[in-house]
Amino acid sequence: MPSPERSATIMRTATLGKESPLTVRAVGLGCMGMVSAYPPIPEKKDMIRFVREAFEKGETFFDTAEVYGPYTSEEILGEALREVRDHVQIATKFGFDIKNGVSVGLDSRPETIRKAVEGSLRRLKTDHIDLLYQHRADPKVPVEVVVETISRLMEEGKVLHWGMSEVSIRTIRKAHTMLPLTAIQNEYSIWYRDVETELLSVLEELGIGLVCFCPLGRGYLTGNLKQSNFTSKDVRIGMPRFSSEAALKANQGLLTLLQQQAEKKGCTMAQLALAWILSRRPWIVPIPGTTKLSRLEENIGAANVEFEPQELDELNSKLDQIQIYGERYNAQQESLVER
């Protein structure tokens, strides 16, 4: 591998959190798609090689979870990054009850959190987790109990920073008062902007970063997605927004706008979509997922796409006029999101 120091010198970064700051790559790498959700799923050995190549290209912020696979995404990162562990930041998540290799519900009891963290440390081949998220709020476990457990893990040096994923404003405020949050993880993209209603202003007030998953709309915003390619195991096939009527017809106007704007900027549609997110706040970090090196290079190149104030105003004005059709989640998926 090339020198980590050499790779890092040319990379744009962002700082998540003020009270418990963590500086990471401005465009991270989401690792769920390496093991699930978007078939065909690559071979594990190929993903180990891919992650190593991603580091060589300058990627240093990797986002995974215990439930991805489950377990195999963490195993891939552990094998690929063990020799350069001190030069990368790894985020992972707990919060699901996993039995016989299948998630059967939510579980954030203290004993489950500890078991998850110990397992993650073992699979990641490390003695610490840079950023640990509660993957989803567990209605059966008070946030105070979760915070106490995380606090003790931090005192032991096993967890350096913590965050929560898709939780309510109420829970964010309560948790942050007890133990400062470094980041909240939520979906955010040009075609899913719900976080702008209230969450962004709250995070700015509290000094908490935002890590946004699916910043390319699960592939839709690249302009290359074909609904006819979906298999029965593709997570998108059960999402209303990816029905043929919603995704391929009603929302075509958004893709047309992205294509026009990307041509003007001399970048790809994916780069424009990511650059738009980066323009929203300096403490927002998108984590697009990919299993292809060319796409990774394209994604991290978005950090070099900048807007003049007038360009951004014009783009935002046009985006505000476009109505998006179709819900992002089906009822079962939405039931796991705390409101």
Short mmCIF file of C-alpha atoms in Angstrom, two decimals:
data_model
loop_
_atom_site.label_atom_id
_atom_site.label_comp_id
_atom_site.label_asym_id
_atom_site.label_seq_id
_atom_site.Cartn_x
_atom_site.Cartn_y
_atom_site.Cartn_z
CA MET A 1 0.00 0.00 0.00
CA PRO A 2 1.16 3.58 -0.62
CA SER A 3 2.02 5.84 2.27
CA PRO A 4 -1.17 6.81 4.18
CA GLU A 5 0.40 10.22 4.80
CA ARG A 6 0.80 10.81 1.07
CA SER A 7 -2.80 9.88 0.37
CA ALA A 8 -4.17 12.06 3.16
CA THR A 9 -2.46 15.28 2.05
CA ILE A 10 -4.76 15.81 -0.94
CA MET A 11 -8.04 14.93 0.72
CA ARG A 12 -10.82 17.30 1.81
CA THR A 13 -12.13 16.61 5.29
CA ALA A 14 -15.06 17.57 7.49
CA THR A 15 -15.46 17.73 11.25
CA LEU A 16 -18.43 16.00 12.87
CA GLY A 17 -19.53 17.36 16.22
CA LYS A 18 -18.26 20.24 18.34
CA GLU A 19 -18.20 18.88 21.90
CA SER A 20 -16.82 15.52 20.77
CA PRO A 21 -15.27 16.30 17.37
CA LEU A 22 -14.22 13.70 14.82
CA THR A 23 -12.50 14.72 11.58
CA VAL A 24 -13.26 12.41 8.66
CA ARG A 25 -13.06 12.25 4.88
CA ALA A 26 -15.59 14.67 3.34
CA VAL A 27 -17.09 11.81 1.30
CA GLY A 28 -17.11 8.48 3.12
CA LEU A 29 -17.84 4.95 1.94
CA GLY A 30 -21.01 3.13 2.95
CA CYS A 31 -20.38 -0.61 3.19
CA MET A 32 -23.84 -2.22 3.32
CA GLY A 33 -24.01 -2.88 -0.42
CA MET A 34 -20.86 -4.99 -0.27
CA VAL A 35 -22.80 -7.77 1.45
CA SER A 36 -26.55 -7.19 0.96
CA ALA A 37 -29.43 -5.11 -0.40
CA TYR A 38 -28.30 -4.62 -4.01
CA PRO A 39 -27.64 -7.90 -5.87
CA PRO A 40 -25.53 -9.33 -7.29
CA ILE A 41 -23.45 -9.49 -4.11
CA PRO A 42 -19.70 -9.66 -4.82
CA GLU A 43 -17.37 -12.29 -3.42
CA LYS A 44 -15.93 -11.47 0.00
CA LYS A 45 -12.35 -11.67 -1.23
CA ASP A 46 -13.16 -9.16 -3.96
CA MET A 47 -14.55 -6.72 -1.42
CA ILE A 48 -11.48 -7.07 0.78
CA ARG A 49 -9.39 -6.12 -2.22
CA PHE A 50 -11.78 -3.29 -3.08
CA VAL A 51 -11.56 -1.75 0.40
CA ARG A 52 -7.78 -1.86 0.25
CA GLU A 53 -7.88 -0.17 -3.15
CA ALA A 54 -10.33 2.42 -1.77
CA PHE A 55 -7.79 3.31 0.91
CA GLU A 56 -5.08 3.58 -1.70
CA LYS A 57 -7.28 6.05 -3.57
CA GLY A 58 -7.59 8.17 -0.45
CA GLU A 59 -10.79 6.94 1.24
CA THR A 60 -10.39 6.87 5.02
CA PHE A 61 -13.95 6.94 6.42
CA PHE A 62 -15.77 3.61 6.32
CA ASP A 63 -19.33 3.07 7.55
CA THR A 64 -20.58 -0.40 8.43
CA ALA A 65 -22.86 -2.17 10.94
CA GLU A 66 -23.13 -5.41 12.85
CA VAL A 67 -26.32 -6.26 10.96
CA TYR A 68 -24.79 -5.84 7.50
CA GLY A 69 -24.50 -9.42 6.37
CA PRO A 70 -24.90 -9.82 9.27
CA TYR A 71 -21.28 -9.56 10.41
CA THR A 72 -19.58 -9.99 7.02
CA SER A 73 -19.25 -6.27 6.24
CA GLU A 74 -17.28 -5.78 9.45
CA GLU A 75 -15.16 -8.83 8.65
CA ILE A 76 -14.28 -7.35 5.27
CA LEU A 77 -13.17 -4.06 6.81
CA GLY A 78 -11.23 -5.82 9.54
CA GLU A 79 -9.25 -7.90 7.07
CA ALA A 80 -8.72 -5.08 4.59
CA LEU A 81 -7.76 -2.30 6.99
CA ARG A 82 -5.89 -3.97 9.83
CA GLU A 83 -2.49 -2.88 8.50
CA VAL A 84 -3.61 0.76 8.22
CA ARG A 85 -6.00 0.93 11.17
CA ASP A 86 -4.44 4.07 12.62
CA HIS A 87 -4.98 5.94 9.36
CA VAL A 88 -8.72 5.36 8.95
CA GLN A 89 -11.95 6.02 10.84
CA ILE A 90 -14.47 3.21 11.13
CA ALA A 91 -18.10 3.70 12.09
CA THR A 92 -20.31 0.77 12.98
CA LYS A 93 -23.71 0.24 14.58
CA PHE A 94 -25.62 -1.85 17.12
CA GLY A 95 -29.30 -2.15 17.86
CA PHE A 96 -30.74 -5.28 16.28
CA ASP A 97 -31.50 -8.69 17.76
CA ILE A 98 -29.64 -11.14 15.53
CA LYS A 99 -30.51 -14.82 15.86
CA ASN A 100 -29.09 -17.56 13.63
CA GLY A 101 -27.76 -14.96 11.23
CA VAL A 102 -31.07 -13.11 10.86
CA SER A 103 -32.28 -9.85 12.37
CA VAL A 104 -35.50 -10.56 14.25
CA GLY A 105 -36.15 -7.15 15.81
CA LEU A 106 -34.71 -4.26 17.77
CA ASP A 107 -32.61 -4.77 20.90
CA SER A 108 -30.61 -2.09 22.73
CA ARG A 109 -30.42 -3.68 26.15
CA PRO A 110 -27.06 -3.08 27.87
CA GLU A 111 -26.00 -6.71 27.56
CA THR A 112 -26.85 -6.70 23.86
CA ILE A 113 -24.90 -3.48 23.25
CA ARG A 114 -21.84 -4.93 24.97
CA LYS A 115 -22.09 -8.18 23.06
CA ALA A 116 -22.41 -6.26 19.80
CA VAL A 117 -19.42 -4.04 20.54
CA GLU A 118 -17.20 -6.95 21.55
CA GLY A 119 -18.18 -8.77 18.38
CA SER A 120 -17.54 -5.70 16.24
CA LEU A 121 -14.11 -5.15 17.78
CA ARG A 122 -13.20 -8.76 17.10
CA ARG A 123 -14.39 -8.71 13.50
CA LEU A 124 -12.85 -5.30 12.79
CA LYS A 125 -9.54 -6.53 14.27
CA THR A 126 -9.21 -3.43 16.41
CA ASP A 127 -9.32 -2.29 20.02
CA HIS A 128 -11.58 0.71 19.42
CA ILE A 129 -14.50 1.93 17.33
CA ASP A 130 -14.14 5.49 16.09
CA LEU A 131 -17.88 6.16 15.83
CA LEU A 132 -20.55 3.86 17.25
CA TYR A 133 -24.21 4.43 16.37
CA GLN A 134 -27.41 3.12 17.85
CA HIS A 135 -28.81 1.84 14.55
CA ARG A 136 -32.45 2.32 15.48
CA ALA A 137 -34.10 3.44 18.71
CA ASP A 138 -35.47 0.57 20.79
CA PRO A 139 -38.85 1.59 22.30
CA LYS A 140 -38.37 -0.99 25.06
CA VAL A 141 -35.10 0.53 26.34
CA PRO A 142 -34.98 4.10 27.72
CA VAL A 143 -32.39 6.34 26.13
CA GLU A 144 -30.84 6.88 29.58
CA VAL A 145 -29.94 3.19 29.71
CA VAL A 146 -28.35 3.30 26.26
CA VAL A 147 -26.35 6.41 27.17
CA GLU A 148 -25.05 4.88 30.39
CA THR A 149 -23.84 1.79 28.54
CA ILE A 150 -22.14 3.82 25.80
CA SER A 151 -20.55 6.09 28.39
CA ARG A 152 -18.93 3.14 30.12
CA LEU A 153 -17.67 1.74 26.81
CA MET A 154 -16.12 5.14 26.11
CA GLU A 155 -14.47 5.19 29.52
CA GLU A 156 -12.97 1.80 28.69
CA GLY A 157 -11.57 3.19 25.44
CA LYS A 158 -13.56 0.78 23.27
CA VAL A 159 -15.69 3.56 21.75
CA LEU A 160 -14.28 7.00 20.93
CA HIS A 161 -17.41 8.81 19.65
CA TRP A 162 -21.07 7.96 19.46
CA GLY A 163 -24.14 8.76 17.42
CA MET A 164 -27.71 7.68 16.63
CA SER A 165 -29.49 6.80 13.41
CA GLU A 166 -32.98 7.89 12.36
CA VAL A 167 -34.18 8.94 15.80
CA SER A 168 -36.54 11.71 16.84
CA ILE A 169 -35.57 15.28 17.70
CA ARG A 170 -36.78 14.58 21.22
CA THR A 171 -34.38 11.66 21.63
CA ILE A 172 -31.48 13.59 20.10
CA ARG A 173 -31.88 16.45 22.56
CA LYS A 174 -32.22 14.14 25.53
CA ALA A 175 -29.26 11.94 24.60
CA HIS A 176 -27.00 14.86 23.75
CA THR A 177 -27.62 16.45 27.15
CA MET A 178 -26.38 13.30 28.88
CA LEU A 179 -23.49 12.40 26.56
CA PRO A 180 -22.53 14.69 23.65
CA LEU A 181 -23.33 13.18 20.28
CA THR A 182 -20.78 13.44 17.51
CA ALA A 183 -23.12 12.59 14.64
CA ILE A 184 -26.64 11.70 13.63
CA GLN A 185 -27.09 9.41 10.65
CA ASN A 186 -30.11 9.94 8.42
CA GLU A 187 -31.06 9.57 4.81
CA TYR A 188 -30.52 12.80 2.89
CA SER A 189 -30.29 13.49 -0.80
CA ILE A 190 -31.65 15.76 -3.49
CA TRP A 191 -34.73 13.54 -3.66
CA TYR A 192 -35.21 13.00 0.08
CA ARG A 193 -34.95 16.29 1.95
CA ASP A 194 -37.06 15.72 5.07
CA VAL A 195 -34.10 16.54 7.34
CA GLU A 196 -34.38 20.16 6.20
CA THR A 197 -37.74 20.56 7.94
CA GLU A 198 -36.29 20.58 11.46
CA LEU A 199 -33.33 18.26 11.94
CA LEU A 200 -30.65 20.40 10.28
CA SER A 201 -31.43 23.44 12.42
CA VAL A 202 -31.41 21.32 15.59
CA LEU A 203 -28.06 19.74 14.70
CA GLU A 204 -26.61 23.18 13.99
CA GLU A 205 -27.90 24.45 17.33
CA LEU A 206 -26.43 21.52 19.25
CA GLY A 207 -23.18 21.24 17.27
CA ILE A 208 -23.79 17.70 16.01
CA GLY A 209 -22.66 16.44 12.59
CA LEU A 210 -24.84 14.72 10.02
CA VAL A 211 -23.75 11.59 8.17
CA CYS A 212 -26.16 10.92 5.34
CA PHE A 213 -26.78 7.52 3.84
CA CYS A 214 -28.24 6.94 0.38
CA PRO A 215 -27.05 10.36 -0.85
CA LEU A 216 -27.45 9.08 -4.41
CA GLY A 217 -31.00 7.88 -3.84
CA ARG A 218 -30.02 4.19 -3.86
CA GLY A 219 -28.56 4.65 -7.30
CA TYR A 220 -31.43 6.60 -8.83
CA LEU A 221 -29.60 9.94 -8.94
CA THR A 222 -26.75 8.51 -11.01
CA GLY A 223 -29.11 8.31 -13.98
CA ASN A 224 -27.99 4.74 -14.65
CA LEU A 225 -30.64 2.81 -12.74
CA LYS A 226 -33.03 0.52 -14.56
CA GLN A 227 -35.98 -0.79 -12.56
CA SER A 228 -36.20 -3.83 -14.81
CA ASN A 229 -32.85 -5.00 -13.42
CA PHE A 230 -34.20 -5.49 -9.88
CA THR A 231 -34.31 -9.02 -8.51
CA SER A 232 -36.53 -10.32 -5.71
CA LYS A 233 -33.68 -9.86 -3.22
CA ASP A 234 -33.09 -6.21 -4.11
CA VAL A 235 -34.20 -3.99 -1.21
CA ARG A 236 -35.55 -1.40 -3.63
CA ILE A 237 -38.21 -3.69 -5.08
CA GLY A 238 -40.40 -3.17 -2.00
CA MET A 239 -39.96 0.60 -1.81
CA PRO A 240 -42.81 2.72 -3.22
CA ARG A 241 -40.41 5.27 -4.71
CA PHE A 242 -38.92 2.57 -6.93
CA SER A 243 -42.14 1.43 -8.46
CA SER A 244 -42.08 1.80 -12.23
CA GLU A 245 -44.64 4.60 -12.15
CA ALA A 246 -42.92 6.62 -9.41
CA ALA A 247 -39.24 6.21 -10.17
CA LEU A 248 -39.07 5.87 -13.91
CA LYS A 249 -41.86 8.22 -14.94
CA ALA A 250 -43.09 10.68 -12.32
CA ASN A 251 -39.61 11.60 -11.05
CA GLN A 252 -37.94 11.85 -14.44
CA GLY A 253 -37.97 15.63 -14.22
CA LEU A 254 -35.44 15.51 -11.38
CA LEU A 255 -33.05 13.40 -13.43
CA THR A 256 -33.40 15.75 -16.39
CA LEU A 257 -32.48 18.71 -14.20
CA LEU A 258 -29.50 16.87 -12.72
CA GLN A 259 -28.24 15.91 -16.14
CA GLN A 260 -28.51 19.48 -17.40
CA GLN A 261 -26.74 20.91 -14.35
CA ALA A 262 -24.02 18.26 -14.44
CA GLU A 263 -23.26 19.05 -18.07
CA LYS A 264 -22.91 22.73 -17.16
CA LYS A 265 -20.50 21.92 -14.31
CA GLY A 266 -18.52 19.39 -16.32
CA CYS A 267 -19.15 16.60 -13.80
CA THR A 268 -21.30 13.49 -13.55
CA MET A 269 -24.83 13.45 -12.17
CA ALA A 270 -23.61 11.54 -9.11
CA GLN A 271 -20.92 14.13 -8.44
CA LEU A 272 -23.43 16.95 -8.74
CA ALA A 273 -25.80 15.25 -6.28
CA LEU A 274 -22.99 14.71 -3.76
CA ALA A 275 -21.53 18.20 -4.24
CA TRP A 276 -24.99 19.64 -3.55
CA ILE A 277 -25.08 17.81 -0.21
CA LEU A 278 -21.60 19.06 0.67
CA SER A 279 -22.76 22.60 -0.06
CA ARG A 280 -25.57 22.45 2.48
CA ARG A 281 -23.45 22.56 5.65
CA PRO A 282 -19.71 22.04 6.34
CA TRP A 283 -20.53 19.37 8.93
CA ILE A 284 -22.51 17.10 6.60
CA VAL A 285 -20.76 13.98 5.28
CA PRO A 286 -22.37 11.75 2.63
CA ILE A 287 -21.48 8.05 2.60
CA PRO A 288 -22.40 6.70 -0.85
CA GLY A 289 -21.99 2.99 -1.22
CA THR A 290 -20.37 1.20 -4.13
CA THR A 291 -18.48 -1.97 -4.95
CA LYS A 292 -16.67 -0.57 -7.99
CA LEU A 293 -13.42 1.36 -7.89
CA SER A 294 -14.41 3.62 -10.77
CA ARG A 295 -17.56 4.67 -8.91
CA LEU A 296 -15.59 5.26 -5.73
CA GLU A 297 -13.20 7.57 -7.57
CA GLU A 298 -16.17 9.35 -9.13
CA ASN A 299 -17.82 9.80 -5.73
CA ILE A 300 -14.80 11.13 -3.86
CA GLY A 301 -14.17 13.45 -6.81
CA ALA A 302 -17.41 15.23 -5.91
CA ALA A 303 -15.48 17.05 -3.17
CA ASN A 304 -13.75 18.99 -5.95
CA VAL A 305 -17.01 20.25 -7.46
CA GLU A 306 -17.81 23.69 -6.09
CA PHE A 307 -20.67 26.08 -6.73
CA GLU A 308 -20.64 29.83 -7.06
CA PRO A 309 -23.32 31.39 -4.81
CA GLN A 310 -25.44 32.34 -7.81
CA GLU A 311 -25.18 28.83 -9.28
CA LEU A 312 -26.31 27.31 -6.00
CA ASP A 313 -29.21 29.72 -5.65
CA GLU A 314 -30.40 28.89 -9.15
CA LEU A 315 -30.07 25.14 -8.59
CA ASN A 316 -31.92 25.27 -5.28
CA SER A 317 -34.68 27.36 -6.83
CA LYS A 318 -35.17 24.79 -9.57
CA LEU A 319 -35.09 21.90 -7.10
CA ASP A 320 -37.74 23.57 -4.95
CA GLN A 321 -40.09 23.55 -7.93
CA ILE A 322 -39.82 19.80 -8.48
CA GLN A 323 -42.27 17.52 -6.69
CA ILE A 324 -40.97 14.08 -5.73
CA TYR A 325 -43.39 11.17 -5.97
CA GLY A 326 -43.45 7.97 -3.94
CA GLU A 327 -42.59 7.23 -0.32
CA ARG A 328 -39.00 6.19 0.39
CA TYR A 329 -39.94 3.29 2.75
CA ASN A 330 -42.70 0.73 2.88
CA ALA A 331 -44.74 0.39 6.07
CA GLN A 332 -42.48 -2.21 7.69
CA GLN A 333 -39.32 -0.19 7.06
CA GLU A 334 -40.97 3.01 8.25
CA SER A 335 -42.02 1.33 11.52
CA LEU A 336 -38.36 1.17 12.58
CA VAL A 337 -37.89 4.94 12.32
CA GLU A 338 -38.52 6.86 15.53
CA ARG A 339 -40.78 9.88 15.04
#
